[in-house]
Short mmCIF file of C-alpha atoms and ligand atoms in Angstrom, two decimals:
data_model
loop_
_atom_site.label_atom_id
_atom_site.label_comp_id
_atom_site.label_asym_id
_atom_site.label_seq_id
_atom_site.Cartn_x
_atom_site.Cartn_y
_atom_site.Cartn_z
CA UNK A 8 0.03 0.07 -0.23
CA UNK A 9 2.71 2.61 0.89
CA UNK A 10 5.07 1.76 -2.36
CA UNK A 11 1.83 2.27 -4.03
CA UNK A 12 1.29 5.38 -2.98
CA UNK A 13 4.52 6.84 -2.06
CA UNK A 14 6.97 5.10 -4.74
CA UNK A 15 9.28 3.93 -2.19
CA UNK A 16 10.04 0.78 0.73
CA UNK A 17 9.22 1.79 4.05
CA UNK A 18 10.26 0.86 7.74
CA UNK A 19 7.14 -0.45 9.39
CA UNK A 20 6.50 0.57 13.27
CA UNK A 21 3.72 -0.82 15.54
CA UNK A 22 2.01 -0.31 18.99
CA UNK A 23 -0.71 -1.71 20.71
CA UNK A 24 -4.17 -1.28 21.85
CA UNK A 25 -5.02 -1.93 25.59
CA UNK A 26 -7.16 -2.99 28.14
CA UNK A 27 -7.27 -1.98 31.51
CA UNK A 28 -7.77 -5.39 33.81
CA UNK A 29 -8.13 -3.55 37.21
CA UNK A 30 -7.76 -0.26 38.51
CA UNK A 31 -10.12 2.53 37.38
CA UNK A 32 -10.64 5.83 38.28
CA UNK A 33 -7.11 5.18 39.98
CA UNK A 34 -4.64 7.26 37.63
CA UNK A 35 -5.74 10.50 38.55
CA UNK A 36 -5.43 9.83 42.67
CA UNK A 37 -1.85 8.96 42.05
CA UNK A 38 -2.81 5.49 42.29
CA UNK A 39 -2.39 2.13 40.41
CA UNK A 40 -4.04 0.62 37.09
CA UNK A 41 -3.03 -2.83 35.90
CA UNK A 42 -3.56 -2.92 32.34
CA UNK A 43 -2.44 -5.49 29.19
CA UNK A 44 -1.80 -4.58 25.53
CA UNK A 45 -3.55 -6.43 23.12
CA UNK A 46 -2.84 -8.11 20.15
CA UNK A 47 -4.45 -5.37 18.01
CA UNK A 48 -1.81 -3.10 16.71
CA UNK A 49 -1.48 0.11 14.75
CA UNK A 50 0.92 -0.13 12.23
CA UNK A 51 2.87 3.20 11.02
CA UNK A 52 4.65 2.70 7.54
CA UNK A 53 7.35 5.55 6.92
CA UNK A 54 10.21 6.78 5.09
CA UNK A 55 12.26 9.79 5.26
CA UNK A 56 11.20 13.12 3.19
CA UNK A 57 14.29 15.75 2.23
CA UNK A 58 11.63 18.33 3.35
CA UNK A 59 9.99 19.50 6.20
CA UNK A 60 6.66 18.06 5.16
CA UNK A 61 4.45 15.35 6.70
CA UNK A 62 2.51 13.45 4.38
CA UNK A 63 -0.10 11.10 6.04
CA UNK A 64 -2.19 8.43 4.72
CA UNK A 65 -4.58 6.66 6.87
CA UNK A 66 -6.04 3.52 5.58
CA UNK A 67 -8.54 3.41 7.96
CA UNK A 68 -10.51 6.20 6.82
CA UNK A 69 -9.14 6.40 3.46
CA UNK A 70 -8.07 9.62 4.12
CA UNK A 71 -4.68 11.60 3.21
CA UNK A 72 -3.46 15.29 5.08
CA UNK A 73 -0.45 17.29 4.51
CA UNK A 74 1.19 18.78 7.66
CA UNK A 75 4.20 21.33 7.70
CA UNK A 76 6.57 20.58 10.69
CA UNK A 77 7.69 24.59 10.55
CA UNK A 78 3.43 25.27 10.83
CA UNK A 79 2.47 22.97 13.91
CA UNK A 80 0.57 24.66 16.90
CA UNK A 81 -1.20 23.29 19.82
CA UNK A 82 -4.78 23.21 20.03
CA UNK A 83 -7.73 20.68 18.28
CA UNK A 84 -9.22 20.97 15.19
CA UNK A 85 -11.19 17.95 15.80
CA UNK A 86 -9.65 15.84 12.92
CA UNK A 87 -7.90 12.56 13.66
CA UNK A 88 -4.57 14.45 12.00
CA UNK A 89 -4.84 15.94 15.49
CA UNK A 90 -2.77 13.01 16.94
CA UNK A 91 0.06 13.06 14.66
CA UNK A 92 0.45 16.53 14.11
CA UNK A 93 0.29 16.49 17.94
CA UNK A 94 2.65 14.01 18.12
CA UNK A 95 5.04 15.92 15.79
CA UNK A 96 4.35 19.10 17.73
CA UNK A 97 5.52 18.08 20.80
CA UNK A 98 8.35 16.32 19.90
CA UNK A 99 9.39 19.38 18.17
CA UNK A 100 8.92 21.25 20.89
CA UNK A 101 10.62 19.77 23.22
CA UNK A 102 13.98 19.96 20.92
CA UNK A 103 13.76 16.77 18.68
CA UNK A 104 14.38 18.61 15.12
CA UNK A 105 12.57 16.27 13.09
CA UNK A 106 12.76 14.82 9.22
CA UNK A 107 10.04 15.19 7.10
CA UNK A 108 8.51 12.10 6.40
CA UNK A 109 5.92 9.97 4.37
CA UNK A 110 3.35 7.63 6.58
CA UNK A 111 0.64 5.92 6.11
CA UNK A 112 -1.78 4.29 9.25
CA UNK A 113 -3.16 1.38 9.51
CA UNK A 114 -5.04 0.24 12.89
CA UNK A 115 -6.44 -3.25 13.83
CA UNK A 116 -7.31 -1.45 16.78
CA UNK A 117 -11.01 -0.31 16.64
CA UNK A 118 -11.49 3.40 16.70
CA UNK A 119 -13.20 4.91 19.47
CA UNK A 120 -14.35 1.58 21.04
CA UNK A 121 -12.08 1.98 24.35
CA UNK A 122 -9.49 0.21 23.52
CA UNK A 123 -7.27 2.88 23.06
CA UNK A 124 -6.79 3.66 19.45
CA UNK A 125 -5.34 7.23 20.24
CA UNK A 126 -2.41 5.88 22.29
CA UNK A 127 -1.57 3.22 19.85
CA UNK A 128 -1.81 5.95 16.94
CA UNK A 129 0.44 8.53 18.79
CA UNK A 130 3.27 5.78 19.87
CA UNK A 131 3.62 3.74 16.86
CA UNK A 132 3.51 7.40 15.10
CA UNK A 133 6.40 8.36 17.56
CA UNK A 134 8.25 5.34 17.05
CA UNK A 135 8.46 6.17 13.38
CA UNK A 136 8.73 10.03 13.00
CA UNK A 137 12.04 9.55 15.50
CA UNK A 138 13.54 6.89 13.88
CA UNK A 139 13.06 8.00 10.29
CA UNK A 140 14.96 11.24 11.63
CA UNK A 141 17.48 9.36 13.01
CA UNK A 142 16.66 10.24 17.26
CA UNK A 143 16.45 7.40 19.98
CA UNK A 144 14.53 7.98 22.62
CA UNK A 145 13.45 5.65 25.81
CA UNK A 146 10.35 4.35 26.14
CA UNK A 147 9.32 6.09 29.33
CA UNK A 148 9.67 9.36 27.12
CA UNK A 149 8.14 8.29 24.57
CA UNK A 150 5.02 7.48 26.55
CA UNK A 151 4.80 10.97 28.21
CA UNK A 152 5.44 12.95 25.21
CA UNK A 153 2.47 11.00 23.64
CA UNK A 154 0.16 12.16 26.52
CA UNK A 155 1.23 15.53 26.20
CA UNK A 156 0.26 15.62 22.65
CA UNK A 157 -3.08 14.02 23.52
CA UNK A 158 -3.49 16.82 26.10
CA UNK A 159 -2.36 19.98 23.82
CA UNK A 160 -3.61 18.56 20.40
CA UNK A 161 -7.06 16.54 21.18
CA UNK A 162 -7.94 18.35 24.57
CA UNK A 163 -8.51 15.07 26.00
CA UNK A 164 -6.89 15.49 29.66
CA UNK A 165 -6.05 11.42 29.89
CA UNK A 166 -3.46 10.05 32.10
CA UNK A 167 -0.59 8.18 31.58
CA UNK A 168 -1.78 4.39 31.48
CA UNK A 169 -2.39 4.09 27.43
CA UNK A 170 0.62 5.10 26.26
CA UNK A 171 2.79 3.64 28.83
CA UNK A 172 1.18 0.45 28.37
CA UNK A 173 1.46 0.42 24.53
CA UNK A 174 5.12 1.10 25.00
CA UNK A 175 6.07 -1.02 27.73
CA UNK A 176 3.51 -4.26 27.50
CA UNK A 177 4.68 -7.47 27.30
CA UNK A 178 3.21 -10.66 25.51
CA UNK A 179 1.87 -12.98 28.36
CA UNK A 180 1.88 -10.10 31.15
CA UNK A 181 -0.45 -7.45 32.81
CA UNK A 182 1.53 -4.33 33.86
CA UNK A 183 1.02 -2.61 37.49
CA UNK A 184 1.50 0.51 36.95
CA UNK A 185 2.43 2.95 39.80
CA UNK A 186 1.19 6.48 38.22
CA UNK A 187 2.86 8.41 40.61
CA UNK A 188 6.24 7.11 40.42
CA UNK A 189 5.86 5.36 36.92
CA UNK A 190 7.50 2.23 38.45
CA UNK A 191 6.25 -0.88 37.13
CA UNK A 192 5.92 -4.69 37.78
CA UNK A 193 5.31 -6.79 34.96
CA UNK A 194 2.75 -9.63 36.45
CA UNK A 195 2.26 -13.52 34.48
CA UNK A 196 -1.09 -13.72 33.05
CA UNK A 197 -1.58 -18.21 32.65
CA UNK A 198 -1.08 -19.12 29.07
CA UNK A 199 -4.79 -20.66 29.03
CA UNK A 200 -6.30 -17.23 29.86
CA UNK A 201 -7.60 -15.05 27.53
CA UNK A 202 -8.88 -11.11 27.81
CA UNK A 203 -12.40 -10.89 26.18
CA UNK A 204 -13.37 -7.19 25.04
CA UNK A 205 -16.93 -6.58 24.82
CA UNK A 206 -18.14 -3.29 23.43
CA UNK A 207 -21.76 -2.77 24.90
CA UNK A 208 -22.63 -0.39 21.67
CA UNK A 209 -23.58 2.68 24.36
CA UNK A 210 -21.78 5.66 24.92
CA UNK A 211 -23.72 8.21 27.36
CA UNK A 212 -23.94 11.45 26.26
CA UNK A 213 -22.43 12.94 29.49
CA UNK A 214 -19.46 10.46 29.56
CA UNK A 215 -17.06 13.35 29.79
CA UNK A 216 -18.97 15.29 31.97
CA UNK A 217 -19.31 12.65 34.37
CA UNK A 218 -15.61 11.92 34.24
CA UNK A 219 -15.01 15.42 34.96
CA UNK A 220 -17.39 15.72 37.84
CA UNK A 221 -16.00 12.54 39.50
CA UNK A 222 -12.24 14.35 39.28
CA UNK A 223 -13.61 17.22 40.80
CA UNK A 224 -15.25 14.83 43.63
CA UNK A 225 -11.99 13.74 44.07
CA UNK A 226 -10.17 17.21 44.19
CA UNK A 227 -12.96 18.32 46.89
CA UNK A 228 -12.51 14.97 48.73
CA UNK A 229 -8.78 15.64 48.91
CA UNK A 230 -8.96 19.29 49.91
CA UNK A 231 -11.39 18.17 52.98
CA UNK A 232 -9.27 15.34 54.07
CA UNK A 233 -5.85 17.35 53.65
CA UNK A 234 -7.08 19.54 56.61
CA UNK A 235 -7.04 16.58 59.11
CA UNK A 236 -4.21 14.38 57.19
CA UNK A 237 -1.68 16.93 56.20
CA UNK A 238 0.99 14.15 54.85
CA UNK A 239 -1.25 13.15 52.15
CA UNK A 240 -0.68 14.21 48.68
CA UNK A 241 -3.23 12.50 47.09
CA UNK A 242 -6.42 10.30 47.88
CA UNK A 243 -3.88 7.46 46.98
CA UNK A 244 -1.92 8.25 50.43
CA UNK A 245 -5.78 7.74 52.16
CA UNK A 246 -6.03 4.71 54.08
CA UNK A 247 -9.55 2.91 54.88
CA UNK A 248 -8.79 3.79 58.20
CA UNK A 249 -8.48 7.45 57.39
CA UNK A 250 -11.48 7.69 55.53
CA UNK A 251 -13.59 6.18 58.39
CA UNK A 252 -11.88 8.55 61.27
CA UNK A 253 -12.91 11.49 59.13
CA UNK A 254 -16.09 10.26 57.32
CA UNK A 255 -17.74 13.23 59.11
CA UNK A 256 -15.85 15.41 57.08
CA UNK A 257 -17.26 14.26 53.88
CA UNK A 258 -20.71 14.06 52.28
CA UNK A 259 -22.49 10.98 51.72
CA UNK A 260 -21.77 10.46 48.06
CA UNK A 261 -18.04 11.82 48.44
CA UNK A 262 -17.69 9.24 50.89
CA UNK A 263 -18.45 6.91 48.67
CA UNK A 264 -16.49 8.25 45.64
CA UNK A 265 -13.32 8.08 48.03
CA UNK A 266 -13.86 4.45 49.37
CA UNK A 267 -13.51 3.54 45.52
CA UNK A 268 -10.73 5.24 45.10
CA UNK A 269 -8.85 3.54 48.43
CA UNK A 270 -10.29 0.12 47.84
CA UNK A 271 -9.62 0.26 44.40
CA UNK A 272 -6.02 1.28 45.16
CA UNK A 273 -5.90 -2.21 47.63
CA UNK A 274 -7.66 -4.51 45.23
CA UNK A 275 -5.08 -3.60 42.22
CA UNK A 276 -2.34 -4.76 44.95
CA UNK A 277 -4.02 -7.98 45.61
CA UNK A 278 -4.63 -8.53 42.19
CA UNK A 279 -0.70 -8.32 41.65
CA UNK A 280 -0.14 -10.75 44.25
CA UNK A 281 -2.81 -13.26 42.69
CA UNK A 282 -1.12 -13.03 39.33
CA UNK A 283 2.50 -13.94 41.28
CA UNK A 284 0.82 -16.96 42.75
CA UNK A 285 -1.05 -17.94 39.46
CA UNK A 286 -4.48 -17.65 41.65
CA UNK A 287 -6.71 -16.43 38.40
CA UNK A 288 -9.70 -17.34 40.54
CA UNK A 289 -8.73 -14.65 43.01
CA UNK A 290 -7.78 -12.18 40.72
CA UNK A 291 -12.04 -12.76 39.02
CA UNK A 292 -13.34 -12.44 42.49
CA UNK A 293 -11.26 -9.02 43.06
CA UNK A 294 -12.78 -7.89 39.35
CA UNK A 295 -16.13 -8.69 40.70
CA UNK A 296 -15.74 -6.37 43.62
CA UNK A 297 -14.20 -3.75 41.10
CA UNK A 298 -17.10 -3.63 39.18
CA UNK A 299 -19.50 -3.17 42.28
CA UNK A 300 -17.92 -0.42 43.40
CA UNK A 301 -17.94 1.10 40.19
CA UNK A 302 -21.38 0.56 40.10
CA UNK A 303 -22.83 1.70 43.31
CA UNK A 304 -19.60 3.81 45.40
CA UNK A 305 -18.57 5.57 42.39
CA UNK A 306 -21.46 5.70 40.35
CA UNK A 307 -19.59 5.33 36.87
CA UNK A 308 -21.63 1.97 35.27
CA UNK A 309 -24.74 1.75 33.09
CA UNK A 310 -27.26 -0.85 32.88
CA UNK A 311 -25.72 -2.43 29.57
CA UNK A 312 -22.39 -2.77 31.71
CA UNK A 313 -23.96 -3.71 34.34
CA UNK A 314 -25.57 -6.56 31.78
CA UNK A 315 -22.74 -7.75 30.23
CA UNK A 316 -20.95 -8.35 33.06
CA UNK A 317 -23.71 -10.20 34.57
CA UNK A 318 -24.35 -11.89 31.34
CA UNK A 319 -20.74 -12.98 31.60
CA UNK A 320 -20.84 -14.12 35.15
CA UNK A 321 -23.18 -17.05 34.23
CA UNK A 322 -21.12 -18.07 31.71
CA UNK A 323 -18.89 -21.51 32.17
CA UNK A 324 -15.29 -20.99 31.65
CA UNK A 325 -15.43 -17.01 32.57
CA UNK A 326 -12.71 -16.12 35.83
CA UNK A 327 -14.12 -12.36 36.26
CA UNK A 328 -15.46 -9.62 34.69
CA UNK A 329 -16.18 -6.02 34.98
CA UNK A 330 -16.53 -3.04 33.27
CA UNK A 331 -13.29 -1.15 31.79
CA UNK A 332 -12.20 2.43 31.08
CA UNK A 333 -13.87 5.77 32.66
CA UNK A 334 -17.47 4.22 32.67
CA UNK A 335 -20.75 5.69 31.49
CA UNK A 336 -20.95 3.18 28.76
CA UNK A 337 -17.95 1.28 26.80
CA UNK A 338 -16.41 -1.95 27.32
CA UNK A 339 -15.89 -4.69 29.91
CA UNK A 340 -13.23 -7.22 30.00
CA UNK A 341 -13.70 -10.51 31.05
CA UNK A 342 -10.61 -13.11 32.20
CA UNK A 343 -11.83 -16.66 30.29
CA UNK A 344 -10.29 -20.07 29.80
CA UNK A 345 -9.46 -20.35 26.46
CA UNK A 346 -10.92 -23.60 25.87
CA UNK A 347 -14.50 -21.63 26.23
CA UNK A 348 -13.79 -18.35 24.91
CA UNK A 349 -15.25 -18.74 21.43
CA UNK A 350 -18.53 -20.41 23.19
CA UNK A 351 -18.73 -17.56 25.61
CA UNK A 352 -18.00 -15.06 22.76
CA UNK A 353 -21.17 -16.48 21.32
CA UNK A 354 -23.45 -16.82 24.12
CA UNK A 355 -22.74 -13.09 25.01
CA UNK A 356 -23.67 -12.10 21.53
CA UNK A 357 -26.74 -13.80 21.54
CA UNK A 358 -27.89 -12.96 25.13
CA UNK A 359 -26.88 -9.35 25.03
CA UNK A 360 -28.82 -8.75 21.68
CA UNK A 361 -31.81 -10.35 23.07
CA UNK A 362 -31.71 -8.51 25.87
CA UNK A 363 -31.30 -5.15 24.04
CA UNK A 364 -31.53 -5.49 20.58
CA UNK A 365 -27.82 -4.16 19.71
CA UNK A 366 -25.41 -6.51 18.91
CA UNK A 367 -22.21 -6.40 20.84
CA UNK A 368 -18.47 -6.40 18.95
CA UNK A 369 -16.61 -8.66 21.15
CA UNK A 370 -12.91 -9.34 21.13
CA UNK A 371 -10.71 -12.69 21.92
CA UNK A 372 -7.39 -11.27 22.73
CA UNK A 373 -3.98 -12.26 24.49
CA UNK A 374 -1.44 -9.83 26.38
CA UNK A 375 0.81 -8.85 23.91
CA UNK A 376 4.10 -7.15 23.28
CA UNK A 377 4.26 -2.77 23.33
CA UNK A 378 5.65 -0.86 20.29
CA UNK A 379 8.59 -1.40 18.18
CA UNK A 380 9.31 -2.60 14.62
CA UNK A 381 7.36 -4.88 13.06
CA UNK A 382 8.90 -8.47 13.83
CA UNK A 383 9.43 -10.66 10.55
CA UNK A 384 9.72 -13.71 12.50
CA UNK A 385 7.93 -14.39 16.07
CA UNK A 386 8.71 -11.60 19.00
CA UNK A 387 11.72 -12.49 20.82
CA UNK A 388 12.13 -9.37 22.64
CA UNK A 389 10.49 -6.20 23.05
CA UNK A 390 13.23 -3.85 22.45
CA UNK A 391 13.20 -1.56 19.68
CA UNK A 392 15.62 -2.81 17.07
CA UNK A 393 16.49 0.55 15.24
P1 ADP B 26 -10.18 5.23 21.70
O1 ADP B 26 -8.51 5.72 21.99
O2 ADP B 26 -10.66 4.50 22.68
O3 ADP B 26 -9.84 4.56 20.33
P2 ADP B 26 -10.40 8.17 21.19
O4 ADP B 26 -11.79 8.93 20.52
O5 ADP B 26 -9.54 8.33 22.29
O6 ADP B 26 -10.77 6.51 21.45
O7 ADP B 26 -9.33 8.19 19.84
C1 ADP B 26 -10.11 7.69 18.65
C2 ADP B 26 -9.88 8.83 17.49
O8 ADP B 26 -8.25 8.24 17.71
C3 ADP B 26 -10.50 8.44 16.35
O9 ADP B 26 -11.17 8.97 16.00
C4 ADP B 26 -9.27 9.08 15.49
O10 ADP B 26 -9.33 10.55 15.68
C5 ADP B 26 -8.02 8.78 15.94
N1 ADP B 26 -7.66 7.57 15.06
C6 ADP B 26 -6.97 6.68 15.74
N2 ADP B 26 -6.78 5.56 15.08
C7 ADP B 26 -6.89 6.70 13.99
C8 ADP B 26 -6.08 5.74 12.51
N3 ADP B 26 -5.89 4.31 12.23
N4 ADP B 26 -6.20 6.23 11.46
C9 ADP B 26 -6.79 7.63 11.69
N5 ADP B 26 -7.14 8.57 13.24
C10 ADP B 26 -7.17 7.51 13.86
MG1 MG B 27 -7.84 7.33 23.22
#
């Protein structure tokens, strides 16, 4: 495709989408999350140009656009090229002098489905244009710069999780990330477990305002608690005992919000221990607790997400199910035994459609490698080979 369009042979980079297994609404409270990279990638083919132009083609959207590296300024245009423009603009603003390039994008990550096609696009673009400019940058820096691009050019105030897992994912592993220090641990997912992402096909209008309200509630509760707990830097530092001792300072609603954050951080740590000992049943129980907490305390679930989780919990071979992502619609994640995965997928499609009239998209995935060049043979290493 690239050779036909541009007449040169490109180098190809790729970066994966992701799913968060547990640790929801903890990232902006300096807490813990546990995503896994999926075997769904965004591919960016690149070949350098002698000038300062970026010519970009998205195969998914069948659209071409031209950018000039000397004329990139922050701000969203609402166009998909915000993500490419954003990555180039942020890299340049941090002093990385880029060469022009021809680019072609092809994504297996479904767009706008909650599996982070945006981070996959940012990270694969960053690797492509950095390497065609013969610049080498470490992975964590790439993740941070891509997050900045999403803030400044897509005007979406996302956490670091999506870009981080897209850079650092490892096949067969989940990654527990400390969103304060960016320390991370890779934790083995048993080989017979599949990650099943179920799109409810419903996303509520108030999703972004609901998200912003929750962030505000966390800030307000932090301010109320910091008066009596001067050592805390974020809700991550509050213990359940602290919360009980000072619950009189919080309204009933805010108390529940904080309880979710505190217990969810605890569940992520317990989930890491469960994976270390291969106890997938315990991991599943923690997922169920997480879903209940998001539904009852944080109040970000929906009837469709609850239904998808409930239906999954009735199926043989399902270890755990919960909503994933910010909520108010979107996806659930199930951990499913490989031997039962296809049957569970079919049953869920039928049952969910019978109850809602909506045909869900259900993907069976495995935890996969983070970003890199496209391997010619089965990947041995996660390191870039540029
Ligand atoms: P998600 O990250 O959950 O998929 P977002 O709304 O954050 O959803 O990002 C989706 C947007 O990213 C798309 O609407 C589009 O603007 C951009 N995007 C992602 N992948 C591609 C692609 N392959 N080609 C063009 N634009 C893309
Ligand atoms: Mg996104």
